[in-house]
PDB file of C-alpha atoms in Angstrom:
ATOM      1  CA  MET G   1      -6.225  20.383   9.144  1.00 93.00           C
ATOM      2  CA  LYS G   2      -6.451  22.096  12.498  1.00 90.00           C
ATOM      3  CA  SER G   3      -3.160  23.209  13.900  1.00 86.00           C
ATOM      4  CA  GLY G   4      -2.426  25.645  16.790  1.00 85.00           C
ATOM      5  CA  GLY G   5      -6.279  26.046  17.130  1.00 91.00           C
ATOM      6  CA  LEU G   6      -6.650  27.271  13.574  1.00 92.00           C
ATOM      7  CA  TRP G   7      -7.731  25.522  10.414  1.00 95.00           C
ATOM      8  CA  LYS G   8      -4.851  25.682   7.836  1.00 95.00           C
ATOM      9  CA  GLU G   9      -4.928  24.612   4.128  1.00 95.00           C
ATOM     10  CA  VAL G  10      -2.401  21.814   3.391  1.00 97.00           C
ATOM     11  CA  ILE G  11      -3.279  20.729  -0.201  1.00 96.00           C
ATOM     12  CA  ARG G  12      -5.952  22.242  -2.460  1.00 96.00           C
ATOM     13  CA  TYR G  13      -6.722  21.400  -6.138  1.00 96.00           C
ATOM     14  CA  ASP G  14      -8.036  24.163  -8.018  1.00 93.00           C
ATOM     15  CA  CYS G  15      -9.275  25.363 -11.401  1.00 91.00           C
ATOM     16  CA  ALA G  16      -9.119  29.025 -10.920  1.00 86.00           C
ATOM     17  CA  HIS G  17      -6.994  31.271 -13.194  1.00 83.00           C
ATOM     18  CA  ASP G  18      -8.010  29.117 -16.181  1.00 86.00           C
ATOM     19  CA  TYR G  19      -5.548  26.208 -15.486  1.00 91.00           C
ATOM     20  CA  VAL G  20      -5.806  23.118 -13.373  1.00 95.00           C
ATOM     21  CA  HIS G  21      -3.238  23.146 -10.425  1.00 97.00           C
ATOM     22  CA  LYS G  22      -2.345  21.860  -6.993  1.00 97.00           C
ATOM     23  CA  ASP G  23      -1.629  24.254  -4.292  1.00 97.00           C
ATOM     24  CA  CYS G  24       0.743  22.957  -1.627  1.00 97.00           C
ATOM     25  CA  TYR G  25       1.146  24.901   1.533  1.00 97.00           C
ATOM     26  CA  ASN G  26       3.440  24.865   4.560  1.00 95.00           C
ATOM     27  CA  ILE G  27       2.522  25.420   8.024  1.00 93.00           C
ATOM     28  CA  LYS G  28       3.625  29.331   7.604  1.00 92.00           C
ATOM     29  CA  GLY G  29       0.993  29.678   4.986  1.00 92.00           C
ATOM     30  CA  ARG G  30       3.321  29.908   2.051  1.00 96.00           C
ATOM     31  CA  CYS G  31       1.868  28.391  -1.235  1.00 96.00           C
ATOM     32  CA  ARG G  32       3.674  26.373  -4.216  1.00 96.00           C
ATOM     33  CA  LYS G  33       1.525  26.022  -7.180  1.00 94.00           C
ATOM     34  CA  VAL G  34       1.919  22.810  -9.457  1.00 95.00           C
ATOM     35  CA  ASN G  35       0.527  23.029 -12.890  1.00 96.00           C
ATOM     36  CA  LEU G  36      -1.296  19.813 -13.758  1.00 96.00           C
ATOM     37  CA  TYR G  37      -1.851  19.937 -17.339  1.00 96.00           C
ATOM     38  CA  LEU G  38      -5.207  17.942 -17.162  1.00 95.00           C
ATOM     39  CA  ASP G  39      -8.600  18.487 -17.966  1.00 93.00           C
ATOM     40  CA  TYR G  40     -11.108  19.123 -15.316  1.00 93.00           C
ATOM     41  CA  GLU G  41     -12.512  15.563 -15.241  1.00 94.00           C
ATOM     42  CA  ASP G  42      -8.997  13.809 -14.969  1.00 96.00           C
ATOM     43  CA  ALA G  43      -7.963  16.450 -12.301  1.00 95.00           C
ATOM     44  CA  LEU G  44     -10.897  15.715 -10.199  1.00 95.00           C
ATOM     45  CA  THR G  45     -10.066  11.894 -10.240  1.00 97.00           C
ATOM     46  CA  LEU G  46      -6.309  12.634  -9.480  1.00 97.00           C
ATOM     47  CA  ALA G  47      -7.223  14.911  -6.555  1.00 97.00           C
ATOM     48  CA  ASP G  48      -9.623  12.114  -4.935  1.00 97.00           C
ATOM     49  CA  ASP G  49      -7.048   9.464  -5.329  1.00 98.00           C
ATOM     50  CA  ASP G  50      -3.940  11.610  -4.501  1.00 97.00           C
ATOM     51  CA  ILE G  51      -5.530  12.905  -1.162  1.00 96.00           C
ATOM     52  CA  ASN G  52      -6.973   9.417  -0.309  1.00 97.00           C
ATOM     53  CA  GLU G  53      -3.434   7.948  -0.803  1.00 98.00           C
ATOM     54  CA  HIS G  54      -1.166  10.341   0.409  1.00 97.00           C
ATOM     55  CA  TRP G  55      -2.996  12.366   3.244  1.00 96.00           C
ATOM     56  CA  GLU G  56      -0.870  10.980   6.067  1.00 96.00           C
ATOM     57  CA  LEU G  57       2.538  12.008   4.327  1.00 97.00           C
ATOM     58  CA  TYR G  58       1.105  15.466   3.389  1.00 96.00           C
ATOM     59  CA  ARG G  59       0.073  15.867   7.047  1.00 95.00           C
ATOM     60  CA  GLU G  60       3.377  14.702   8.258  1.00 96.00           C
ATOM     61  CA  LYS G  61       5.581  16.950   5.968  1.00 96.00           C
ATOM     62  CA  PHE G  62       3.247  20.000   6.546  1.00 95.00           C
ATOM     63  CA  LEU G  63       3.684  19.611  10.534  1.00 93.00           C
ATOM     64  CA  LYS G  64       7.476  19.501  10.077  1.00 95.00           C
ATOM     65  CA  GLY G  65       7.227  22.824   7.950  1.00 93.00           C
ATOM     66  CA  ASP G  66       7.835  21.434   4.578  1.00 96.00           C
ATOM     67  CA  PHE G  67       5.591  21.691   1.521  1.00 94.00           C
ATOM     68  CA  PRO G  68       3.502  18.547   1.029  1.00 91.00           C
TER      69      PRO G  68
END
């Protein structure tokens, strides 16, 4: 999302590092990794559903300085 004129990551689903995980960022750019223990196909489905259903909550928490 755009914050202070800059694009910042809020949530990212990733399969780098040989495992599926979700990266959650706060407004200061700190990251918390959550291991999902899923295969790639299930992780993609989860990512699409999760972001569609919870984007407003993630944005709200991010703007308050919390991790989504």
